[in-house]
Coordinates of C-alpha atoms and ligand atoms in Angstrom, one line a residue:
Chain A
X298 CA 107.6 133.5 -150.0
X299 CA 107.6 130.1 -151.5
X300 CA 104.1 128.6 -150.9
X301 CA 105.0 125.3 -152.1
X302 CA 107.5 124.6 -149.0
X303 CA 105.4 126.0 -146.4
X304 CA 102.9 124.1 -144.0
X305 CA 99.6 124.1 -145.2
X306 CA 97.2 126.2 -143.1
X307 CA 94.3 123.7 -143.5
X308 CA 94.5 120.0 -144.4
X309 CA 91.8 117.5 -144.9
X310 CA 93.1 113.6 -144.6
X311 CA 90.6 111.1 -145.8
X312 CA 87.7 112.8 -144.1
X313 CA 84.3 111.1 -143.9
X314 CA 81.1 112.7 -142.8
X315 CA 77.5 111.7 -143.0
X316 CA 74.0 111.7 -141.6
X317 CA 72.8 108.1 -141.1
X318 CA 71.5 107.6 -144.8
X319 CA 75.1 107.1 -146.5
X320 CA 78.0 109.5 -146.1
X321 CA 78.1 113.0 -147.9
X322 CA 82.0 113.3 -147.6
X323 CA 83.6 110.0 -148.5
X324 CA 87.3 110.2 -148.1
X325 CA 88.0 113.7 -149.1
X326 CA 91.7 114.9 -149.0
X327 CA 93.0 118.3 -149.8
X328 CA 95.5 121.0 -148.7
X329 CA 95.2 124.7 -148.4
X330 CA 98.6 126.4 -148.5
X331 CA 99.2 130.1 -146.9
X332 CA 98.1 132.8 -149.0
X333 CA 96.2 130.5 -151.2
X334 CA 92.7 130.8 -152.5
X335 CA 91.0 127.6 -152.8
X336 CA 87.5 127.3 -154.6
X337 CA 85.2 124.4 -153.6
X338 CA 83.0 123.7 -156.6
X339 CA 80.2 121.2 -156.5
X340 CA 76.5 121.1 -157.1
X341 CA 73.9 121.9 -154.5
X342 CA 74.0 119.2 -151.7
X343 CA 77.5 118.1 -152.4
X344 CA 79.0 118.8 -149.1
X345 CA 80.5 122.3 -149.5
X346 CA 79.3 123.9 -146.7
X347 CA 79.8 120.7 -144.6
X348 CA 83.4 121.1 -145.5
X349 CA 83.7 124.8 -144.4
X350 CA 82.1 124.0 -141.1
X351 CA 84.6 121.0 -140.8
X352 CA 87.5 123.6 -141.4
X353 CA 85.8 125.7 -138.5
X354 CA 85.2 122.7 -136.3
X355 CA 81.8 123.4 -136.2
X356 CA 81.4 119.8 -137.1
X357 CA 83.4 116.9 -136.5
X358 CA 84.4 114.1 -139.1
X359 CA 83.3 110.7 -138.4
X360 CA 86.7 109.4 -139.8
X361 CA 89.8 111.2 -141.0
X362 CA 91.6 114.0 -139.8
X363 CA 91.0 117.9 -140.2
X364 CA 94.1 120.0 -139.4
X365 CA 93.9 123.6 -139.0
X366 CA 97.2 125.8 -138.4
X367 CA 99.1 122.5 -137.6
X368 CA 96.3 121.2 -134.8
X369 CA 94.0 118.2 -135.3
X370 CA 90.5 119.6 -134.7
X371 CA 89.1 116.0 -133.9
X372 CA 90.3 115.5 -130.5
X373 CA 89.8 119.2 -129.3
X374 CA 86.9 119.9 -127.2
X375 CA 84.2 122.5 -127.9
X376 CA 85.7 124.6 -124.9
X377 CA 89.1 124.4 -126.7
X378 CA 87.8 125.1 -130.2
X379 CA 85.7 128.3 -129.0
X380 CA 89.1 130.3 -128.7
X381 CA 90.7 128.5 -131.4
X382 CA 88.0 129.9 -133.9
X383 CA 89.5 133.5 -133.5
X384 CA 92.1 132.5 -136.3
X385 CA 89.0 131.8 -138.6
X386 CA 86.6 134.2 -140.2
X387 CA 83.2 132.8 -141.4
X388 CA 81.2 134.1 -143.9
X389 CA 77.8 132.1 -143.8
X390 CA 75.7 131.4 -147.1
X391 CA 72.8 133.6 -146.0
X392 CA 74.9 136.0 -143.9
X393 CA 73.8 134.5 -140.6
X394 CA 73.6 138.0 -139.1
X395 CA 72.2 138.2 -135.6
X396 CA 68.7 139.5 -136.7
X397 CA 68.0 141.3 -133.0
X398 CA 71.1 143.3 -133.2
X399 CA 72.2 146.4 -135.4
X400 CA 74.6 146.1 -138.0
X401 CA 77.2 147.7 -135.9
X402 CA 76.5 145.5 -133.0
X403 CA 76.8 142.5 -135.4
X404 CA 80.4 143.6 -136.6
X405 CA 81.3 144.5 -133.0
X406 CA 80.1 141.2 -131.5
X407 CA 83.3 139.3 -131.6
X408 CA 85.5 142.3 -130.1
X409 CA 82.7 142.8 -127.6
X410 CA 83.0 139.1 -126.5
X411 CA 86.7 139.3 -126.3
X412 CA 86.6 142.4 -124.1
X413 CA 88.4 144.8 -126.6
X414 CA 88.2 148.6 -125.3
X415 CA 84.9 150.1 -126.5
X416 CA 86.6 153.0 -128.2
X417 CA 88.9 150.5 -130.0
X418 CA 86.1 148.4 -131.0
X419 CA 84.2 151.4 -132.5
X420 CA 87.1 152.3 -134.5
X421 CA 87.6 148.8 -135.8
X422 CA 83.9 148.5 -136.7
X423 CA 83.9 151.6 -138.5
X424 CA 87.0 150.6 -140.4
X425 CA 85.5 147.1 -141.2
X426 CA 82.2 148.7 -142.3
X427 CA 84.2 151.2 -144.5
X428 CA 86.2 148.4 -146.1
X429 CA 82.8 147.0 -147.2
X430 CA 81.3 150.4 -147.9
X431 CA 78.5 150.0 -145.5
X432 CA 79.5 152.6 -142.8
X433 CA 76.1 154.4 -143.4
X434 CA 74.2 151.2 -142.2
X435 CA 75.6 151.0 -138.7
X436 CA 72.4 151.5 -137.0
X437 CA 70.2 149.6 -139.1
X438 CA 68.9 146.3 -138.3
X439 CA 69.7 143.4 -140.7
X440 CA 66.1 142.9 -142.0
X441 CA 66.2 146.6 -143.3
X442 CA 69.3 145.5 -145.6
X443 CA 69.0 143.9 -149.1
X444 CA 70.6 140.5 -149.6
X445 CA 74.0 141.8 -151.0
X446 CA 74.3 144.4 -148.3
X447 CA 73.8 141.6 -145.7
X448 CA 76.5 139.7 -147.4
X449 CA 78.9 142.8 -147.1
X450 CA 78.0 143.1 -143.5
X451 CA 78.8 139.5 -142.9
X452 CA 82.3 139.8 -144.7
X453 CA 82.8 142.8 -142.1
X454 CA 81.8 140.8 -139.5
X455 CA 84.3 138.1 -140.3
X456 CA 87.3 140.2 -141.0
X457 CA 87.0 142.6 -138.0
X458 CA 88.9 140.3 -136.0
X459 CA 91.8 140.2 -138.8
X460 CA 91.8 136.5 -138.8
X461 CA 94.5 134.9 -141.1
X462 CA 91.9 132.3 -142.6
X463 CA 88.5 133.4 -144.1
X464 CA 85.9 130.7 -145.2
X465 CA 83.3 132.1 -147.5
X466 CA 80.0 129.7 -148.1
X467 CA 78.8 130.4 -151.5
X468 CA 79.0 134.3 -151.2
X469 CA 77.4 135.0 -154.4
X470 CA 74.5 132.7 -154.2
X471 CA 71.3 134.3 -154.9
X472 CA 72.8 137.5 -155.8
X473 CA 72.5 139.4 -159.3
X474 CA 75.6 139.4 -161.4
X475 CA 76.5 143.1 -160.6
X476 CA 76.3 142.6 -156.7
X477 CA 78.1 139.3 -157.1
X478 CA 81.0 141.1 -158.5
X479 CA 81.2 143.7 -155.7
X480 CA 81.2 140.7 -153.4
X481 CA 84.0 139.0 -155.3
X482 CA 85.9 142.5 -155.4
X483 CA 85.6 142.6 -151.4
X484 CA 87.2 139.2 -151.2
X485 CA 90.1 140.1 -153.8
X486 CA 90.6 143.2 -151.5
X487 CA 90.8 141.3 -148.3
X488 CA 92.9 138.7 -149.7
X489 CA 95.4 141.1 -151.2
X490 CA 95.3 143.9 -148.7
X491 CA 95.6 141.6 -145.7
X492 CA 97.2 138.4 -147.0
X493 CA 94.4 136.0 -145.8
X494 CA 94.1 132.3 -147.0
X495 CA 90.8 131.9 -148.2
X496 CA 88.6 128.9 -148.8
X497 CA 85.7 129.6 -150.9
X498 CA 82.5 127.1 -151.6
X499 CA 80.5 128.1 -154.8
X500 CA 78.5 126.5 -157.5
X501 CA 79.1 129.5 -160.0
X502 CA 82.4 129.1 -161.4
X503 CA 82.2 132.4 -163.3
X504 CA 82.5 134.2 -160.2
X505 CA 85.3 132.4 -158.9
X506 CA 87.4 132.9 -162.1
X507 CA 87.7 136.5 -161.3
X508 CA 89.7 135.5 -158.1
X509 CA 92.3 134.1 -160.4
X510 CA 92.3 136.7 -162.9
X511 CA 92.2 139.8 -160.8
X512 CA 94.2 141.2 -158.0
X513 CA 94.2 144.2 -155.8
X514 CA 96.8 146.8 -155.7
X515 CA 96.9 148.6 -152.4
X516 CA 99.1 151.2 -153.6
X517 CA 96.8 152.4 -156.3
X518 CA 93.8 151.2 -154.7
X519 CA 92.3 149.5 -157.4
X520 CA 91.6 146.1 -158.8
X521 CA 93.6 145.3 -161.8
X522 CA 94.7 142.2 -164.2
X523 CA 96.4 139.5 -161.8
X524 CA 98.8 139.1 -164.8
X525 CA 100.3 142.5 -164.7
X526 CA 103.9 142.3 -163.5
X527 CA 103.7 145.2 -161.1
X528 CA 101.0 143.5 -159.1
X529 CA 102.4 140.1 -159.1
X530 CA 105.7 141.6 -157.9
X531 CA 103.8 143.3 -155.0
X532 CA 101.4 140.8 -153.9
X533 CA 104.0 137.9 -154.5
X534 CA 102.0 135.2 -156.1
X535 CA 98.7 134.3 -154.5
X536 CA 97.6 131.4 -156.3
X537 CA 93.9 130.4 -156.9
X538 CA 93.1 126.8 -157.2
X539 CA 89.9 124.9 -158.0
X540 CA 88.7 121.8 -156.5
X541 CA 85.7 120.2 -157.9
X542 CA 83.7 117.7 -155.3
X543 CA 81.8 114.7 -156.7
X544 CA 80.1 112.0 -154.6
X545 CA 82.0 113.0 -151.5
X546 CA 85.4 113.0 -153.1
X547 CA 87.9 115.3 -154.8
X548 CA 87.1 114.8 -158.5
X549 CA 89.6 117.4 -160.1
X550 CA 92.1 119.8 -158.7
X551 CA 93.8 122.4 -160.3
X552 CA 94.4 126.1 -161.4
X553 CA 92.3 128.1 -163.9
X554 CA 94.2 127.0 -167.0
X555 CA 93.9 123.3 -166.1
X556 CA 90.2 123.8 -165.6
X557 CA 89.5 125.7 -168.9
X558 CA 91.6 123.1 -171.0
X559 CA 90.1 119.9 -169.4
X560 CA 87.8 118.1 -171.8
X561 CA 85.9 116.4 -168.9
X562 CA 82.1 116.6 -169.0
X563 CA 81.5 116.9 -165.4
X564 CA 83.7 120.1 -165.1
X565 CA 82.3 121.7 -168.4
X566 CA 78.8 121.5 -166.7
X567 CA 80.1 124.3 -164.5
X568 CA 81.5 126.5 -167.1
X569 CA 78.0 127.3 -168.8
Chain B
X3 CA 73.1 86.4 -154.9
X4 CA 75.7 89.0 -154.2
X5 CA 73.5 91.6 -156.0
X6 CA 70.5 91.0 -153.6
X7 CA 69.5 94.3 -152.3
X8 CA 70.9 95.1 -149.0
X9 CA 67.7 95.9 -147.3
X10 CA 66.3 92.7 -147.5
X11 CA 68.3 90.8 -145.4
X12 CA 68.8 93.7 -143.0
X13 CA 65.0 93.4 -142.5
X14 CA 65.0 89.9 -141.8
X15 CA 67.7 90.0 -139.2
X16 CA 66.6 92.9 -137.4
X17 CA 62.8 92.7 -136.5
X18 CA 64.1 93.1 -132.8
X19 CA 66.3 96.3 -134.0
X20 CA 63.0 97.7 -135.5
X21 CA 61.3 97.4 -132.3
X22 CA 64.0 98.8 -130.3
X23 CA 64.9 101.7 -132.6
X24 CA 62.3 104.2 -131.5
X25 CA 63.1 103.4 -127.7
X26 CA 66.9 103.7 -128.6
X27 CA 65.9 107.1 -130.1
X28 CA 64.0 108.1 -127.0
X29 CA 67.0 107.2 -124.7
X30 CA 69.1 109.3 -127.1
X31 CA 66.8 112.2 -126.8
X32 CA 66.7 112.1 -123.1
X33 CA 70.4 111.7 -123.1
X34 CA 71.2 114.8 -125.3
X35 CA 68.5 116.8 -123.4
X36 CA 70.3 115.9 -120.0
X37 CA 73.6 117.1 -121.4
X38 CA 72.1 120.3 -122.5
X39 CA 70.5 121.2 -119.1
X40 CA 73.7 120.0 -117.2
X41 CA 75.9 122.3 -119.4
X42 CA 73.6 125.3 -119.3
X43 CA 73.7 124.6 -115.3
X44 CA 77.4 124.4 -115.2
X45 CA 77.9 127.4 -117.4
X46 CA 75.9 129.5 -114.6
X47 CA 78.7 128.6 -112.0
X48 CA 81.8 130.1 -114.3
X49 CA 82.2 133.6 -115.9
X50 CA 81.1 135.1 -118.2
X51 CA 77.4 135.4 -117.3
X52 CA 75.5 137.4 -119.9
X53 CA 73.7 139.8 -117.5
X54 CA 72.1 141.7 -120.4
X55 CA 70.7 138.8 -121.9
X56 CA 69.4 137.6 -118.4
X57 CA 67.8 140.7 -117.7
X58 CA 65.9 140.9 -121.0
X59 CA 64.9 137.5 -120.6
X60 CA 63.6 138.4 -117.1
X61 CA 61.8 141.2 -118.6
X62 CA 60.4 139.2 -121.5
X63 CA 59.1 136.4 -119.3
X64 CA 58.1 138.1 -116.1
X65 CA 56.9 141.5 -117.0
X66 CA 55.4 140.2 -120.3
X67 CA 53.6 137.1 -118.6
X68 CA 52.2 139.4 -115.7
X69 CA 48.9 140.4 -117.1
X70 CA 47.8 137.0 -118.4
X71 CA 49.2 135.5 -114.9
X72 CA 47.3 138.0 -112.8
X73 CA 43.9 137.7 -114.9
X74 CA 43.8 134.1 -114.8
X75 CA 44.9 133.7 -111.0
X76 CA 42.1 136.0 -110.1
X77 CA 39.4 134.1 -112.1
X78 CA 40.9 130.6 -110.9
X79 CA 40.2 131.9 -107.2
X80 CA 36.8 133.4 -108.1
X81 CA 35.4 130.4 -109.7
X82 CA 36.8 128.0 -106.7
X83 CA 34.7 129.9 -104.4
X84 CA 31.7 129.6 -106.7
X85 CA 32.3 125.9 -107.0
X86 CA 33.2 125.3 -103.2
X87 CA 30.5 127.7 -101.7
X88 CA 27.6 125.5 -103.2
X89 CA 29.0 122.4 -101.6
X90 CA 30.0 124.1 -98.0
X91 CA 26.4 125.9 -98.1
X92 CA 24.9 122.4 -97.7
X93 CA 26.7 121.7 -94.6
X94 CA 26.5 125.3 -93.2
X95 CA 30.2 125.4 -93.4
X96 CA 30.8 128.3 -95.7
X97 CA 33.5 130.0 -93.2
X98 CA 35.8 127.1 -94.6
X99 CA 35.8 128.9 -97.8
X100 CA 38.9 130.8 -97.1
X101 CA 40.8 127.8 -95.9
X102 CA 40.3 125.6 -99.0
X103 CA 40.8 128.6 -101.4
X104 CA 44.3 129.5 -100.0
X105 CA 45.4 125.8 -99.6
X106 CA 44.5 124.7 -103.2
X107 CA 45.8 128.0 -104.7
X108 CA 49.2 127.9 -102.8
X109 CA 50.0 124.4 -102.9
X110 CA 48.5 123.4 -106.4
X111 CA 46.7 125.7 -108.7
X112 CA 48.8 128.8 -108.5
X113 CA 52.1 126.9 -109.3
X114 CA 50.4 124.5 -111.6
X115 CA 48.5 127.3 -113.7
X116 CA 51.2 129.7 -113.8
X117 CA 53.6 127.1 -114.8
X118 CA 51.3 125.9 -117.7
X119 CA 50.8 129.4 -118.8
X120 CA 54.2 130.4 -118.8
X121 CA 55.0 127.1 -120.7
X122 CA 52.6 128.2 -123.2
X123 CA 53.9 131.6 -123.8
X124 CA 57.8 131.1 -123.2
X125 CA 58.8 127.5 -123.9
X126 CA 57.1 128.0 -127.2
X127 CA 58.7 131.5 -127.7
X128 CA 62.1 129.9 -126.7
X129 CA 61.6 127.0 -128.9
X130 CA 60.8 129.2 -131.9
X131 CA 63.4 131.8 -131.2
X132 CA 66.2 129.4 -131.0
X133 CA 65.0 127.2 -133.7
X134 CA 64.7 130.1 -136.2
X135 CA 68.4 131.1 -135.3
X136 CA 69.3 127.5 -135.6
X137 CA 67.9 127.2 -139.1
X138 CA 69.6 130.6 -140.2
X139 CA 72.9 129.5 -138.9
X140 CA 72.9 132.2 -136.3
X141 CA 73.8 129.7 -133.8
X142 CA 76.7 128.3 -135.8
X143 CA 77.8 132.0 -136.7
X144 CA 77.8 132.5 -132.7
X145 CA 80.1 129.3 -132.3
X146 CA 82.1 130.5 -135.1
X147 CA 82.9 133.6 -133.2
X148 CA 83.9 131.8 -130.0
X149 CA 80.6 132.3 -128.1
X150 CA 79.1 129.1 -126.5
X151 CA 75.4 128.9 -127.2
X152 CA 74.7 127.0 -124.0
X153 CA 76.1 130.1 -122.1
X154 CA 74.7 132.7 -124.3
X155 CA 71.4 131.5 -125.2
X156 CA 70.1 128.5 -123.0
X157 CA 71.7 129.6 -119.5
X158 CA 70.0 133.2 -119.3
X159 CA 66.6 131.7 -120.3
X160 CA 66.9 129.2 -117.7
X161 CA 68.2 131.3 -115.0
X162 CA 65.6 134.1 -115.9
X163 CA 62.6 131.6 -115.8
X164 CA 63.8 130.1 -112.4
X165 CA 64.1 133.7 -110.6
X166 CA 60.8 134.9 -112.2
X167 CA 58.2 132.1 -112.0
X168 CA 58.3 131.9 -108.5
X169 CA 57.2 135.5 -108.2
X170 CA 54.7 135.1 -110.8
X171 CA 53.4 132.3 -108.8
X172 CA 53.1 134.5 -105.5
X173 CA 51.5 137.2 -107.4
X174 CA 49.0 134.4 -109.1
X175 CA 48.2 133.1 -105.4
X176 CA 47.5 136.5 -104.1
X177 CA 45.3 137.8 -106.8
X178 CA 43.7 134.4 -106.9
X179 CA 42.9 134.8 -103.1
X180 CA 41.6 138.4 -103.7
X181 CA 39.1 137.1 -106.7
X182 CA 38.1 134.4 -104.2
X183 CA 37.5 137.0 -101.5
X184 CA 35.4 139.2 -103.7
X185 CA 33.3 136.5 -104.8
X186 CA 32.8 135.0 -101.3
X187 CA 32.0 138.6 -99.9
X188 CA 29.1 139.1 -102.5
X189 CA 27.6 135.6 -102.7
X190 CA 28.3 134.4 -98.9
X191 CA 28.6 137.4 -97.1
X192 CA 31.7 136.3 -95.6
X193 CA 33.8 139.4 -94.4
X194 CA 37.3 140.5 -95.0
X195 CA 38.8 139.8 -91.5
X196 CA 37.2 136.5 -91.4
X197 CA 38.1 135.4 -95.0
X198 CA 41.8 136.7 -94.8
X199 CA 42.4 135.3 -91.4
X200 CA 41.2 132.0 -92.2
X201 CA 42.8 132.0 -95.6
X202 CA 46.4 132.9 -93.8
X203 CA 45.9 130.7 -90.9
X204 CA 45.4 127.7 -92.9
X205 CA 48.7 127.8 -94.3
X206 CA 51.6 126.0 -92.8
X207 CA 55.2 126.7 -93.5
X208 CA 55.4 123.5 -95.4
X209 CA 52.5 124.6 -97.9
X210 CA 54.6 127.6 -98.5
X211 CA 57.7 125.6 -99.2
X212 CA 55.8 123.4 -101.6
X213 CA 54.4 126.2 -103.2
X214 CA 57.6 128.1 -103.8
X215 CA 59.7 125.0 -104.6
X216 CA 57.1 123.6 -107.4
X217 CA 57.6 126.9 -109.5
X218 CA 61.3 126.6 -109.5
X219 CA 61.2 122.9 -110.7
X220 CA 58.5 124.0 -113.4
X221 CA 60.5 126.7 -114.5
X222 CA 63.8 124.5 -114.9
X223 CA 61.5 122.0 -116.9
X224 CA 59.9 124.5 -119.4
X225 CA 63.1 126.6 -120.1
X226 CA 65.2 123.6 -120.7
X227 CA 62.7 121.9 -122.7
X228 CA 61.8 125.1 -124.8
X229 CA 65.6 125.3 -125.4
X230 CA 66.3 121.9 -126.1
X231 CA 63.5 121.7 -128.8
X232 CA 64.8 125.0 -130.3
X233 CA 68.4 123.8 -130.7
X234 CA 67.5 120.3 -132.1
X235 CA 65.2 121.7 -135.0
X236 CA 65.3 119.6 -138.3
X237 CA 63.7 120.6 -141.5
X238 CA 63.9 124.2 -141.9
X239 CA 61.0 126.7 -141.2
X240 CA 58.5 123.9 -140.9
X241 CA 60.6 122.1 -138.4
X242 CA 60.5 125.3 -136.2
X243 CA 56.7 125.2 -136.1
X244 CA 56.6 121.5 -135.2
X245 CA 59.4 122.2 -132.5
X246 CA 57.3 125.1 -131.1
X247 CA 54.4 122.9 -130.7
X248 CA 56.2 120.1 -129.2
X249 CA 57.7 122.5 -126.7
X250 CA 54.3 123.6 -125.3
X251 CA 53.2 119.9 -125.2
X252 CA 56.3 118.3 -123.9
X253 CA 56.7 121.0 -121.2
X254 CA 53.0 121.1 -120.1
X255 CA 53.0 117.4 -119.7
X256 CA 56.4 117.4 -117.8
X257 CA 54.9 120.0 -115.5
X258 CA 52.0 118.1 -114.7
X259 CA 53.5 114.9 -114.3
X260 CA 56.3 116.5 -111.9
X261 CA 53.6 118.2 -110.1
X262 CA 52.2 114.7 -109.0
X263 CA 55.6 113.7 -107.8
X264 CA 56.2 116.8 -106.1
X265 CA 53.1 116.8 -104.3
X266 CA 53.9 113.4 -103.2
X267 CA 57.2 114.2 -102.1
X268 CA 56.0 117.3 -100.2
X269 CA 53.2 115.4 -98.4
X270 CA 55.8 112.9 -97.2
X271 CA 58.3 115.5 -96.0
X272 CA 55.3 117.1 -94.2
X273 CA 54.4 114.0 -92.5
X274 CA 51.3 113.7 -94.1
X275 CA 52.1 110.8 -96.3
X276 CA 49.2 108.7 -97.6
Ligands
LIG992 N1 72.5 118.3 -140.1 C1 72.1 117.6 -141.1 N2 71.5 116.5 -141.0 C2 71.1 115.9 -142.2 N3 71.9 115.9 -143.4 C3 72.4 117.1 -143.6 C4 72.6 118.0 -142.5 N4 73.6 118.9 -143.0 C5 73.7 118.6 -144.1 N5 73.0 117.4 -144.7 C6 73.1 116.8 -146.1 O1 74.5 116.9 -146.4 C7 74.5 117.1 -147.9 C8 75.5 118.3 -148.1 O2 75.1 119.4 -147.8 P1 75.8 120.8 -147.9 O3 77.1 120.8 -147.2 O4 74.9 121.7 -147.2 O5 75.5 121.0 -149.5 P2 76.1 122.4 -150.1 O6 76.6 123.4 -149.4 O7 77.3 121.9 -151.0 O8 75.1 122.6 -151.1 C9 73.1 117.6 -148.3 O9 72.7 116.4 -148.9 C10 72.3 117.8 -146.9 O10 71.2 117.2 -147.1
LIG993 MG1 75.7 125.0 -148.7

């Protein structure tokens, strides 16, 4: 599949958003193509969470257009958006698990809401939890889990309905390096086994480089260097691009190589 | 002078705007609140209804508030007899005690006290629970998974309170009368038959209507205000604390103010208009 010629999955056109005291997003435009992984890089408070919420229609822009799968979300009512969000998995920054429900019920939530057969729900919940290696915690409550485990459950909850788009809000924020790596590996596996299009916010560029450098080979069931030809031929060429935010606009957009070669001081700040 | 700070001329031209600003905000709050209430009610008339959440809320509000409502009701009835008996004794009309306790309880004190107690317990509970869910993004997570929070969170709380508060009020009325009877038996030597006959005969149909309509309205107010305060929390955990306090204050005031007008309306409808 030639990604360059296909319709964007998500596109932002001159999007503005603010809360009274000056706009946070001031004319943001970008496109996310099928199978692409786009990493939003920006300091805390630069509006990464807002961008993801705009993409899921949880917020509306005050100007500009947000299109997802060809539909302009702006004029859609909440009643129209609710079913439309089936196409989107959202992994929230602090996991946002329902703290009064067990891990199993959290993951099952969407399927239960949609009236899926209980037997099928159970099977799919187990499948999703096994994917994130949390199947042993199905009866636990979220506050019995560590931060990294909660993050994994929240990935399971996002993928259980097999959405074509997954939005990750700072999935490694507040985690130690090893746990971060586990989370990144999960994101890789989800991307390369199910072909999801991902939009990922982070302020830690190192984590994001792994998305560009590694791939998951379902045939061998392991993570390997993305540059290996056997992986490239199997997975097609899922591209990972980086988008730097500054003052509510896109400051820089490009692949890993371009980021690494850029002499720009603002970009280099994120490389340390 | 192009570099003159923007706020300076803004200040000069908008003295009126500054005065009107708080007023505009209040109108905005009232409008948002009304929309929330309207959406919650509308969602009760179309599927799906979250029956499990409804039953759970009925349990929390009804069974949870029962002990405190019964205890308070009994003591309110008892203390009313103490207060009125000393007055009636002066006129030798102690037999009227049953009438006065039952009228005051059923029309006024039962609904108001129960409403205030449940506001203190549950409007605050709703504000803090929904507020915590909001600041931890659980409400957004719900929306992201295709669930309408008005339907899933607000509607069950509203309906549960509206079903349960009249029942709690009826029980408060009953234990209040019982408390009143016990005190009048021991202090005024009024017999059971005399007390209860007078207490029941004093009540007209319109009193019962008033006594049962009020809790429905109070329930509506305290549940919608509690949920609204929770779903509009600003400023993290601290904001949740603030919203919780505000929910109790606002719903208590709303109950007392509406009580006045409801009483006025009830008297008018019963043809006893002042
Ligand atoms: N509901 C809101 N009300 C007012 N300001 C908000 C709200 N949500 C976000 N903001 C502001 O928008 C800016 C961007 O927030 P956010 O997208 O969460 O940043 P990031 O995720 O990049 O750390 C912040 O300065 C924040 O204070
Ligand atoms: Mg954020």
